[in-house]
PDB file of C-alpha atoms in Angstrom:
ATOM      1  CA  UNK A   1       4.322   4.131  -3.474  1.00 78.00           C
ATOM      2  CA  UNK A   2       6.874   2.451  -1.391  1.00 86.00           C
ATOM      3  CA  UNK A   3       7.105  -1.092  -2.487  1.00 89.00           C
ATOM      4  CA  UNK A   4       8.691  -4.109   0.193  1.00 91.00           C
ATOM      5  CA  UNK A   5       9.494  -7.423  -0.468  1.00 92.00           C
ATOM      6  CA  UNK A   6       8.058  -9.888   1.563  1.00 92.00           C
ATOM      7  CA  UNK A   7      11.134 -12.256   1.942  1.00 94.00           C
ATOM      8  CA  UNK A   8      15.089 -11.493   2.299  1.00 95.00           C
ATOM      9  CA  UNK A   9      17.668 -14.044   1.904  1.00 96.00           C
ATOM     10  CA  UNK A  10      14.974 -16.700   2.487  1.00 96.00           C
ATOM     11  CA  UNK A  11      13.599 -15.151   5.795  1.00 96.00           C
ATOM     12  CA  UNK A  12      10.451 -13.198   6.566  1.00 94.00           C
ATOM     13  CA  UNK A  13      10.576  -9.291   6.292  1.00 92.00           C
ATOM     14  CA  UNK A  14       9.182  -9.572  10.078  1.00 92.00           C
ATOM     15  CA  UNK A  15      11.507 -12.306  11.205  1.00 95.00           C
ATOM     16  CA  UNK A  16      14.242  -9.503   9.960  1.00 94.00           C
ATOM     17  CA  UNK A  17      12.344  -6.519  11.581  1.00 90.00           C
ATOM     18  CA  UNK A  18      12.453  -8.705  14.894  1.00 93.00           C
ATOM     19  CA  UNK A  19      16.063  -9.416  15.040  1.00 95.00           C
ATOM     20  CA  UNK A  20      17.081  -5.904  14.508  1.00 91.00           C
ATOM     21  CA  UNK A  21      14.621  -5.161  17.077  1.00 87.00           C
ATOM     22  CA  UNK A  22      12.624  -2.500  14.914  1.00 86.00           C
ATOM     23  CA  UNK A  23       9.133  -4.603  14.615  1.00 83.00           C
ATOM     24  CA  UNK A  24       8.254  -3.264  18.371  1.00 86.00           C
ATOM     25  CA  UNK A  25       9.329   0.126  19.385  1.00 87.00           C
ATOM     26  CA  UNK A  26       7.912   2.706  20.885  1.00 88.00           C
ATOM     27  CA  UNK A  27       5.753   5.815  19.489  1.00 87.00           C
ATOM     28  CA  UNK A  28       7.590   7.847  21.924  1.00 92.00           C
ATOM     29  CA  UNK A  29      11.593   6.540  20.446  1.00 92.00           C
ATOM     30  CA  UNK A  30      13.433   8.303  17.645  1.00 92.00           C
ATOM     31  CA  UNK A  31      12.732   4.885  15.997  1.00 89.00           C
ATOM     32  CA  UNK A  32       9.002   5.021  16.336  1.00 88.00           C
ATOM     33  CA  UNK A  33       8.491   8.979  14.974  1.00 91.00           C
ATOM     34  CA  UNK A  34      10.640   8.139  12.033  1.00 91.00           C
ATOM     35  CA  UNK A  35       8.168   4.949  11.200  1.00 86.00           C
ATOM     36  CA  UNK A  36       5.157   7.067  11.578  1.00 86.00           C
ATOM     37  CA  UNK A  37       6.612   9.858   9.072  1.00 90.00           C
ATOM     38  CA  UNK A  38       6.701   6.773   6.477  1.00 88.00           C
ATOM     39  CA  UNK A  39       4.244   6.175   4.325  1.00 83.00           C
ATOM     40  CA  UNK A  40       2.386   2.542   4.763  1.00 82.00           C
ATOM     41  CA  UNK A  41       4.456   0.110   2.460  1.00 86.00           C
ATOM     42  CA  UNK A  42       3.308  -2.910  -0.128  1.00 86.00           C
ATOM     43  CA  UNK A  43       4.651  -5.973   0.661  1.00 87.00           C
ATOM     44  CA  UNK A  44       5.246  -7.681  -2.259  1.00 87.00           C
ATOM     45  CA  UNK A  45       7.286  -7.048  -5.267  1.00 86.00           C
ATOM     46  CA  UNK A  46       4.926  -8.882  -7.447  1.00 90.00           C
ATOM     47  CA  UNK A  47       2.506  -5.762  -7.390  1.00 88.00           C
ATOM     48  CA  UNK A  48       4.869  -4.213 -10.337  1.00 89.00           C
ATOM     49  CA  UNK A  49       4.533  -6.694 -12.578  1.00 91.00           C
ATOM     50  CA  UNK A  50       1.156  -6.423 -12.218  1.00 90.00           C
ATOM     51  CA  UNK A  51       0.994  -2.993 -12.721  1.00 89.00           C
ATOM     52  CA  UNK A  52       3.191  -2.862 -15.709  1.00 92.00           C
ATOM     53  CA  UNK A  53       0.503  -5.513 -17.574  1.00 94.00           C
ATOM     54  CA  UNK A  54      -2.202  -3.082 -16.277  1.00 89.00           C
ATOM     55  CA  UNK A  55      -3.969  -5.978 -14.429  1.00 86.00           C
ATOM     56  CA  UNK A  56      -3.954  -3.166 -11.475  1.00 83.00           C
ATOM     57  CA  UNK A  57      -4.693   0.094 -12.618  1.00 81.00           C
ATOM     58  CA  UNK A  58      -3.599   2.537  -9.870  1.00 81.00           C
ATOM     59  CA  UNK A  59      -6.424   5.364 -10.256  1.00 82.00           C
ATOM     60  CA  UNK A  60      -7.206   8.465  -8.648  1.00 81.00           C
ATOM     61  CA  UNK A  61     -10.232   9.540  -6.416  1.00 85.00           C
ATOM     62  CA  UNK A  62     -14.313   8.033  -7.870  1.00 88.00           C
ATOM     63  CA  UNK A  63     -16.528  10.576  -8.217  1.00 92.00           C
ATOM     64  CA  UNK A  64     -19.240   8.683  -9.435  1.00 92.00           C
ATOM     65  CA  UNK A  65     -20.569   4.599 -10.111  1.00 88.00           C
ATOM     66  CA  UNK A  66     -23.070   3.154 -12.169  1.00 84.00           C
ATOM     67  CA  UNK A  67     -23.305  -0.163 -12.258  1.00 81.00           C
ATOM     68  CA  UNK A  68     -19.810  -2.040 -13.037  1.00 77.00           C
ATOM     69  CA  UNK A  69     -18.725   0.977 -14.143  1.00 88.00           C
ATOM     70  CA  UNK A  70     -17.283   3.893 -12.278  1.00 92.00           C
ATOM     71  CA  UNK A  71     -15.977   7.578 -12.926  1.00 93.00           C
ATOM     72  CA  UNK A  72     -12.740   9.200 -11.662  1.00 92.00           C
ATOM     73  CA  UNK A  73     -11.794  12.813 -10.904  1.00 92.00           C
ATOM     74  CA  UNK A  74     -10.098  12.660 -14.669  1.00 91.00           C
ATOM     75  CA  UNK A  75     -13.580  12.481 -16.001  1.00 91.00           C
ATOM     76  CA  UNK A  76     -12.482   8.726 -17.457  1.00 91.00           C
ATOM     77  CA  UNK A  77     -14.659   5.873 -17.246  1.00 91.00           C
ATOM     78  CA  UNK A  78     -13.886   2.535 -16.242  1.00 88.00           C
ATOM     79  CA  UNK A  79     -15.850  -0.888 -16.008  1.00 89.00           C
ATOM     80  CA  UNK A  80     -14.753  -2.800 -13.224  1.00 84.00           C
ATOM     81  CA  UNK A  81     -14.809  -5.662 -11.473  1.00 83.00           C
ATOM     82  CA  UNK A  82     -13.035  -5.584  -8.232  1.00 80.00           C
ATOM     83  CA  UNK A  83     -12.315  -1.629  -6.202  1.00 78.00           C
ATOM     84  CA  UNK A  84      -9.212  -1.747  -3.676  1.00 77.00           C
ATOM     85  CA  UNK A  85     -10.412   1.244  -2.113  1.00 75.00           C
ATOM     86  CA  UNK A  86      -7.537   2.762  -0.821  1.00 71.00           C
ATOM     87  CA  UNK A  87      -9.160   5.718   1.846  1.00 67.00           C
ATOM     88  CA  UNK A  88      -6.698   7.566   3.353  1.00 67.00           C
ATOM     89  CA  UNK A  89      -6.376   6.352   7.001  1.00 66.00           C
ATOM     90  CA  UNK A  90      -4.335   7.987   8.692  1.00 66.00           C
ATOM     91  CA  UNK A  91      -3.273   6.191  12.253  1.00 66.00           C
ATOM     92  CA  UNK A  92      -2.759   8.108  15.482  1.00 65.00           C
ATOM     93  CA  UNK A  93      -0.072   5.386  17.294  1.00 60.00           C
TER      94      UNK A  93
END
């Protein structure tokens, strides 16, 4: 899970992506093939805090819900109240 933060030195991650000219480039450019072979980032350090006090549980595929509560491919059970489903998309830029 590649984690980004969503500020440096005060400025936007995209303000900095613009200047060095890497928020735009083409599929077709050495640039562009090496961002698609990246996986799709977080932006956001906070996300590890909250995953270190388990108020996000990062879990594997559901195989099963009932109700609030929902089974994974582990077999374990979990009651829930909010699912970031996270499918697998894969884009074709």
């Amino acid at each position: 899970m590649k984690i980004l933060p969503l500020r440096i030195m005060g400025k936007s991650l995209f303000f900095w992506l613009d200047v060095f000219k890497l928020l735009y480039v083409g599929s077709d450019t050495k640039r562009g093939k090496w961002f698609q072979k990246q996986n799709d980032p977080i932006f956001g350090k906070e996300i590890r805090l909250h995953i270190s006090n388990r108020t996000i549980i990062k879990k594997n595929r559901v195989t099963q819900e009932n109700g609030n509560g929902v089974m994974f491919e582990d077999k374990s059970i979990e009651n829930v109240n909010n699912i970031i489903w996270a499918t697998g998309f894969t884009p074709s830029f």
